């Protein structure tokens, strides 16, 4: 069933959001949100679409959002002065808002650093954080989120290089998209004031997939880094112990995390 914009507005009116733009179909919610953010969007404004025809993952990889089945939205944050030093943590904030919504449904989600959420080793959600700059400073952050809610949202296997699933597949019943959206936003708003704390960083690190395990991080055209996944640095970089017992930090960028098989 298509999303009902009246129901959307009514459900979300309980949250302290900015404005909401709903599209039955759109290229990419992040593109729309970036343009709006560069203009006059208020903090916590939301772009949401029933379908994306050109949804993006990182590095212009494609994110698949067929109609009527998934959640695809972009939330605009205007960071406060206190938040500015911690902007690299925003991807963790969004990932934890997803995992908390899934835990409330008794699933056991994990975060595949830096930007995916897994359930039992299958990707159920992806996050794409992008920024609007004003000179040297970040003016706005756009948090793009795609969640596979119903079975039909899972892309065909041949387009995937990591296994995927949906909430419906994992739960055994079709959850309500609007409820999942509400919970994500509510969780994010609740967690946001803790962004700078060690408690936040620890929660994020504890939620990582492959913690303590041997992993491989593919780094674009450079040789991959192999090591034991130890946790996170303060800026959200991934901390590994390499084969020489040395601690190395891997930054966000053209990276792909894989278990070492
Ligand atoms: P990987 O997941 O392979 O480590 P990545 O983290 O760089 O790579 P993302 O940018 O998070 O990938 O997402 C893009 C990739 O996710 C696509 O290349 C595609 O394989 C896969 N994908 C696209 N749409 C979906 C979806 N709805 N559910 C699960 N996976 C998807």
Coordinates of C-alpha atoms and ligand atoms in Angstrom, one line a residue:
X1 CA 0.0 0.0 0.0
X2 CA 1.2 3.5 -0.8
X3 CA 2.1 5.7 2.1
X4 CA -0.7 8.0 3.1
X5 CA 0.6 11.6 3.5
X6 CA -2.2 12.5 5.9
X7 CA -1.4 9.6 8.1
X8 CA 2.3 10.4 7.9
X9 CA 1.7 14.0 9.0
X10 CA -0.6 12.9 11.8
X11 CA 1.8 10.2 13.1
X12 CA 4.8 12.5 12.9
X13 CA 3.1 15.5 14.5
X14 CA 3.9 13.9 17.9
X15 CA 7.6 14.6 17.2
X16 CA 9.5 17.9 17.3
X17 CA 10.3 17.8 13.6
X18 CA 10.9 20.6 11.1
X19 CA 8.8 20.4 7.9
X20 CA 8.0 17.3 6.0
X21 CA 8.1 16.7 2.2
X22 CA 6.5 13.6 0.9
X23 CA 6.9 12.2 -2.6
X24 CA 5.2 9.2 -4.1
X25 CA 8.3 8.7 -6.3
X26 CA 11.6 10.5 -6.3
X27 CA 15.1 10.1 -7.8
X28 CA 16.9 10.3 -4.4
X29 CA 15.6 11.6 -1.1
X30 CA 19.2 12.7 -0.2
X31 CA 19.4 14.9 -3.4
X32 CA 16.2 16.6 -2.5
X33 CA 17.2 17.1 1.1
X34 CA 20.7 18.4 0.1
X35 CA 19.0 21.0 -2.1
X36 CA 16.5 21.9 0.6
X37 CA 19.2 22.1 3.3
X38 CA 21.3 24.4 1.1
X39 CA 18.2 26.6 1.0
X40 CA 16.2 27.2 4.2
X41 CA 15.3 23.8 5.6
X42 CA 14.8 23.9 9.4
X43 CA 16.5 21.5 11.7
X44 CA 14.9 18.0 11.7
X45 CA 13.1 18.5 8.4
X46 CA 12.3 15.3 6.6
X47 CA 12.1 14.2 2.9
X48 CA 10.4 10.9 2.5
X49 CA 9.4 8.9 -0.5
X50 CA 7.4 5.8 -1.2
X51 CA 9.8 4.9 -4.1
X52 CA 13.3 6.0 -5.1
X53 CA 14.2 5.6 -8.8
X54 CA 17.9 6.6 -8.3
X55 CA 18.6 5.9 -4.6
X56 CA 22.3 6.2 -3.8
X57 CA 24.6 4.3 -1.5
X58 CA 28.1 5.4 -0.8
X59 CA 30.3 6.3 -3.7
X60 CA 27.3 6.4 -6.0
X61 CA 26.5 2.8 -5.5
X62 CA 22.8 2.1 -6.2
X63 CA 20.3 1.8 -3.3
X64 CA 17.2 -0.1 -4.4
X65 CA 13.9 1.2 -3.1
X66 CA 10.9 -0.3 -5.0
X67 CA 7.4 1.2 -4.3
X68 CA 5.1 0.3 -1.4
X69 CA 7.6 -1.8 0.5
X70 CA 10.5 0.1 2.0
X71 CA 11.4 3.1 4.0
X72 CA 13.4 5.7 2.2
X73 CA 13.9 9.1 3.8
X74 CA 16.4 11.8 4.5
X75 CA 16.6 13.8 7.7
X76 CA 18.2 17.2 7.8
X77 CA 20.2 18.2 10.9
X78 CA 21.5 21.7 11.5
X79 CA 24.2 20.9 14.0
X80 CA 24.6 22.9 17.2
X81 CA 28.0 24.3 18.2
X82 CA 28.3 21.4 20.7
X83 CA 27.6 18.9 18.0
X84 CA 30.1 20.3 15.5
X85 CA 33.2 18.6 16.8
X86 CA 31.4 15.2 16.7
X87 CA 29.9 15.2 13.2
X88 CA 31.7 12.0 12.1
X89 CA 29.6 10.3 14.8
X90 CA 26.3 11.2 13.1
X91 CA 26.4 7.9 11.0
X92 CA 26.6 6.1 14.3
X93 CA 23.6 8.1 15.7
X94 CA 21.5 7.0 12.7
X95 CA 22.7 3.4 12.9
X96 CA 21.8 3.2 16.6
X97 CA 18.4 4.7 16.0
X98 CA 17.8 1.9 13.5
X99 CA 19.2 -0.9 15.8
X100 CA 17.1 0.4 18.7
X101 CA 13.9 0.3 16.6
X102 CA 14.8 -3.3 15.6
X103 CA 15.7 -4.4 19.2
X104 CA 12.2 -3.1 20.3
X105 CA 10.9 -5.8 18.0
X106 CA 13.1 -8.5 19.6
X107 CA 15.6 -8.7 16.7
X108 CA 19.3 -8.7 17.3
X109 CA 20.7 -6.1 14.9
X110 CA 24.4 -5.2 14.4
X111 CA 26.1 -2.4 12.7
X112 CA 28.4 -3.3 9.8
X113 CA 30.7 -0.3 10.1
X114 CA 30.4 2.3 8.8
X115 CA 26.9 2.5 7.4
X116 CA 24.9 -0.7 7.3
X117 CA 22.6 -2.5 9.7
X118 CA 22.6 -6.3 9.7
X119 CA 20.2 -8.9 11.1
X120 CA 21.8 -12.3 11.4
X121 CA 24.5 -11.3 8.9
X122 CA 22.1 -9.9 6.3
X123 CA 21.8 -6.2 5.3
X124 CA 18.4 -4.8 6.3
X125 CA 19.2 -1.1 6.3
X126 CA 21.8 1.4 4.8
X127 CA 22.7 4.9 5.8
X128 CA 24.2 7.6 3.7
X129 CA 25.3 10.8 5.5
X130 CA 26.1 13.8 3.3
X131 CA 26.9 17.4 4.2
X132 CA 26.2 20.9 2.9
X133 CA 29.2 23.2 3.3
X134 CA 29.3 26.9 3.9
X135 CA 32.9 27.9 3.2
X136 CA 35.1 25.9 5.6
X137 CA 32.2 24.8 7.8
X138 CA 29.5 22.2 7.6
X139 CA 26.2 24.0 7.6
X140 CA 23.9 21.0 7.5
X141 CA 24.0 17.3 7.6
X142 CA 21.7 15.1 5.7
X143 CA 21.1 11.6 7.0
X144 CA 19.7 9.3 4.3
X145 CA 18.2 6.0 5.5
X146 CA 16.9 3.0 3.6
X147 CA 15.2 0.2 5.5
X148 CA 13.9 -3.0 3.9
X149 CA 10.6 -3.3 5.6
X150 CA 8.5 -5.7 3.6
X151 CA 9.8 -8.7 1.6
X152 CA 9.4 -7.0 -1.7
X153 CA 12.1 -4.4 -0.8
X154 CA 14.9 -6.9 -1.0
X155 CA 16.9 -6.6 -4.2
X156 CA 17.4 -9.6 -6.4
X157 CA 20.5 -11.6 -5.4
X158 CA 22.4 -10.9 -8.6
X159 CA 22.7 -7.1 -7.9
X160 CA 24.0 -7.7 -4.4
X161 CA 27.5 -8.2 -3.2
X162 CA 26.4 -8.7 0.4
X163 CA 23.4 -10.8 1.4
X164 CA 20.2 -8.8 2.2
X165 CA 17.0 -9.3 4.1
X166 CA 13.8 -7.4 5.2
X167 CA 12.2 -6.9 8.5
X168 CA 9.2 -8.9 7.4
X169 CA 11.5 -11.9 6.5
X170 CA 13.2 -11.7 9.9
X171 CA 10.0 -11.1 12.0
X172 CA 7.7 -13.4 10.2
X173 CA 5.0 -10.7 9.9
X174 CA 4.9 -7.4 8.0
X175 CA 5.6 -4.5 10.3
X176 CA 4.0 -1.1 9.8
X177 CA 6.3 1.2 7.9
X178 CA 5.0 4.2 9.7
X179 CA 5.6 2.7 13.1
X180 CA 9.2 1.9 12.2
X181 CA 9.7 5.4 10.8
X182 CA 8.3 6.9 14.0
X183 CA 10.5 4.8 16.2
X184 CA 13.6 5.6 14.2
X185 CA 13.0 9.4 14.5
X186 CA 12.0 9.2 18.2
X187 CA 15.2 7.2 19.0
X188 CA 17.4 9.6 17.1
X189 CA 15.9 12.6 18.8
X190 CA 16.4 10.9 22.2
X191 CA 20.0 9.9 21.5
X192 CA 21.1 13.1 19.8
X193 CA 22.0 15.0 23.1
X194 CA 24.4 12.2 24.0
X195 CA 26.4 12.4 20.7
X196 CA 29.5 13.7 22.4
X197 CA 29.6 11.3 25.3
X198 CA 31.8 8.2 25.9
X199 CA 28.6 6.3 26.7
X200 CA 27.4 7.0 23.1
X201 CA 30.7 5.8 21.6
X202 CA 30.7 2.7 23.7
X203 CA 27.1 1.8 22.8
X204 CA 28.0 2.3 19.1
X205 CA 31.2 0.1 19.4
X206 CA 29.3 -2.6 21.3
X207 CA 26.8 -2.8 18.5
X208 CA 29.4 -3.5 15.8
X209 CA 29.2 -6.7 13.7
X210 CA 32.4 -8.9 13.8
X211 CA 33.6 -7.4 17.1
X212 CA 36.7 -9.4 18.2
X213 CA 36.8 -11.2 14.9
X214 CA 39.2 -11.2 12.0
X215 CA 38.1 -8.9 9.2
X216 CA 39.3 -7.5 6.0
X217 CA 38.8 -3.9 5.0
X218 CA 38.9 -3.3 1.3
X219 CA 40.3 0.2 0.6
X220 CA 39.6 1.3 -3.0
X221 CA 42.6 0.5 -5.1
X222 CA 45.0 0.1 -2.2
X223 CA 45.8 -3.3 -0.6
X224 CA 43.2 -4.4 2.0
X225 CA 43.9 -4.1 5.7
X226 CA 43.5 -7.4 7.6
X227 CA 43.1 -7.5 11.4
X228 CA 41.1 -8.2 14.5
X229 CA 38.2 -5.8 14.9
X230 CA 38.8 -4.1 18.3
X231 CA 36.3 -1.2 18.3
X232 CA 36.1 2.5 17.4
X233 CA 38.3 5.6 17.8
X234 CA 36.7 8.7 19.3
X235 CA 36.0 10.0 15.7
X236 CA 34.2 6.8 14.7
X237 CA 37.1 5.4 12.8
X238 CA 37.4 1.6 13.0
X239 CA 40.1 0.2 15.3
X240 CA 41.9 -3.0 14.2
X241 CA 44.8 -5.0 15.5
X242 CA 46.9 -6.0 12.5
X243 CA 49.1 -9.0 11.9
X244 CA 52.1 -7.3 13.6
X245 CA 50.1 -6.7 16.8
X246 CA 49.9 -3.0 15.9
X247 CA 46.7 -1.0 16.4
X248 CA 45.5 0.7 13.2
X249 CA 42.6 3.1 12.6
X250 CA 40.6 2.9 9.4
X251 CA 38.8 6.1 8.4
X252 CA 35.5 6.4 6.6
X253 CA 36.0 6.6 2.8
X254 CA 36.2 4.1 0.1
X255 CA 36.1 1.2 2.5
X256 CA 34.3 -2.1 2.6
X257 CA 34.2 -4.3 5.6
X258 CA 34.1 -8.1 5.3
X259 CA 34.5 -11.0 7.7
X260 CA 37.7 -12.9 6.9
X261 CA 36.6 -16.3 5.6
Ligands
LIG1 P1 28.9 -3.4 1.0 O1 27.5 -3.4 1.6 O2 29.1 -4.2 -0.2 O3 29.9 -3.5 2.1 P2 28.7 -0.5 0.9 O4 28.6 -0.5 2.4 O5 29.7 0.4 0.2 O6 29.1 -2.0 0.4 P3 26.3 0.8 0.5 O7 26.8 2.1 -0.1 O8 26.0 0.8 2.0 O9 27.3 -0.4 0.2 O10 25.1 0.3 -0.3 C1 25.1 0.1 -1.7 C2 25.1 -1.4 -2.0 O11 24.1 -2.1 -1.2 C3 24.8 -1.7 -3.4 O12 26.0 -1.8 -4.2 C4 24.0 -3.0 -3.4 O13 24.9 -4.1 -3.5 C5 23.4 -3.1 -2.0 N1 22.0 -2.7 -2.0 C6 21.3 -1.8 -2.8 N2 20.0 -1.7 -2.4 C7 19.9 -2.5 -1.3 C8 18.8 -2.8 -0.4 N3 17.6 -2.3 -0.6 N4 19.0 -3.7 0.6 C9 20.2 -4.3 0.7 N5 21.3 -4.0 0.0 C10 21.1 -3.2 -1.0

